[in-house]
Amino acid sequence: MLTDALILVLTGVAAAFLNTVASSGSAVSLPIMIAIGVEPLVANASNRLPIVIGCATAVWSFHRAGHLPWRDAARFCVPVG
């Protein structure tokens, strides 16, 4: 149990680093979570949480810096939705 926790912590650090430099931390964390026995659905869901938080943080940072054109963003989101 302690070994699994240590593996998950080290995987989290590696995934966070990879997400910062290359946006590919999920390529590391998801297979390792599944390999140590985490249900695939739970692994995928828990893997998405930091991605959503990172996206929200980026949007907030761009908004605060005045670099997010909300009118254009809303217009481009319509075809996507």
Tab-separated table of C-alpha atoms in Angstrom:
chain	number	residue	atom	x	y	z
A	1	MET	CA	0.000	0.000	0.000
A	2	LEU	CA	2.797	2.425	0.902
A	3	THR	CA	4.630	1.438	-2.264
A	4	ASP	CA	1.546	2.234	-4.364
A	5	ALA	CA	1.218	5.620	-2.670
A	6	LEU	CA	4.883	6.393	-3.341
A	7	ILE	CA	4.505	5.338	-6.981
A	8	LEU	CA	1.446	7.588	-7.344
A	9	VAL	CA	3.232	10.572	-5.784
A	10	LEU	CA	6.264	10.153	-8.045
A	11	THR	CA	3.980	9.681	-11.041
A	12	GLY	CA	2.124	12.856	-10.097
A	13	VAL	CA	5.371	14.818	-9.977
A	14	ALA	CA	6.468	13.436	-13.348
A	15	ALA	CA	3.047	14.087	-14.902
A	16	ALA	CA	2.948	17.648	-13.551
A	17	PHE	CA	6.380	18.334	-15.014
A	18	LEU	CA	5.378	16.880	-18.379
A	19	ASN	CA	2.108	18.839	-18.401
A	20	THR	CA	4.085	22.009	-17.792
A	21	VAL	CA	6.609	21.498	-20.572
A	22	ALA	CA	4.771	19.390	-23.139
A	23	SER	CA	1.112	18.797	-22.176
A	24	SER	CA	1.560	15.038	-22.076
A	25	GLY	CA	1.450	14.108	-18.405
A	26	SER	CA	-1.583	11.895	-18.982
A	27	ALA	CA	0.549	9.634	-21.153
A	28	VAL	CA	2.502	8.778	-17.999
A	29	SER	CA	-0.044	8.939	-15.203
A	30	LEU	CA	-2.954	7.067	-16.762
A	31	PRO	CA	-1.119	3.826	-17.640
A	32	ILE	CA	0.666	3.746	-14.283
A	33	MET	CA	-2.575	4.213	-12.336
A	34	ILE	CA	-4.173	1.381	-14.295
A	35	ALA	CA	-1.073	-0.811	-13.861
A	36	ILE	CA	-1.193	-0.538	-10.059
A	37	GLY	CA	-4.850	-1.514	-10.020
A	38	VAL	CA	-6.892	1.686	-10.170
A	39	GLU	CA	-10.108	1.088	-12.120
A	40	PRO	CA	-9.750	2.594	-15.626
A	41	LEU	CA	-12.817	4.825	-15.211
A	42	VAL	CA	-11.551	6.156	-11.863
A	43	ALA	CA	-8.045	6.632	-13.259
A	44	ASN	CA	-9.369	8.583	-16.227
A	45	ALA	CA	-11.657	10.740	-14.092
A	46	SER	CA	-8.964	11.541	-11.546
A	47	ASN	CA	-6.568	12.275	-14.382
A	48	ARG	CA	-8.941	14.900	-15.812
A	49	LEU	CA	-9.238	16.930	-12.607
A	50	PRO	CA	-5.784	18.587	-12.827
A	51	ILE	CA	-6.410	19.285	-16.520
A	52	VAL	CA	-9.644	21.149	-15.724
A	53	ILE	CA	-7.951	23.062	-12.885
A	54	GLY	CA	-5.027	23.983	-15.148
A	55	CYS	CA	-7.376	25.190	-17.872
A	56	ALA	CA	-9.403	27.287	-15.423
A	57	THR	CA	-6.206	28.784	-13.993
A	58	ALA	CA	-4.946	29.666	-17.483
A	59	VAL	CA	-8.251	31.318	-18.420
A	60	TRP	CA	-8.239	33.316	-15.167
A	61	SER	CA	-4.608	34.398	-15.713
A	62	PHE	CA	-5.267	35.512	-19.289
A	63	HIS	CA	-8.421	37.334	-18.163
A	64	ARG	CA	-6.602	39.182	-15.367
A	65	ALA	CA	-3.817	40.196	-17.742
A	66	GLY	CA	-6.380	41.528	-20.228
A	67	HIS	CA	-5.274	39.127	-22.949
A	68	LEU	CA	-8.542	37.255	-23.354
A	69	PRO	CA	-10.905	38.782	-25.922
A	70	TRP	CA	-14.192	37.516	-24.483
A	71	ARG	CA	-16.281	38.710	-27.432
A	72	ASP	CA	-14.153	36.775	-29.928
A	73	ALA	CA	-13.999	33.757	-27.602
A	74	ALA	CA	-17.795	33.645	-27.349
A	75	ARG	CA	-18.152	33.944	-31.114
A	76	PHE	CA	-15.693	31.099	-31.765
A	77	CYS	CA	-17.307	28.848	-29.149
A	78	VAL	CA	-20.675	28.816	-30.921
A	79	PRO	CA	-19.562	26.532	-33.797
A	80	VAL	CA	-17.706	24.303	-31.356
A	81	GLY	CA	-20.708	23.705	-29.058
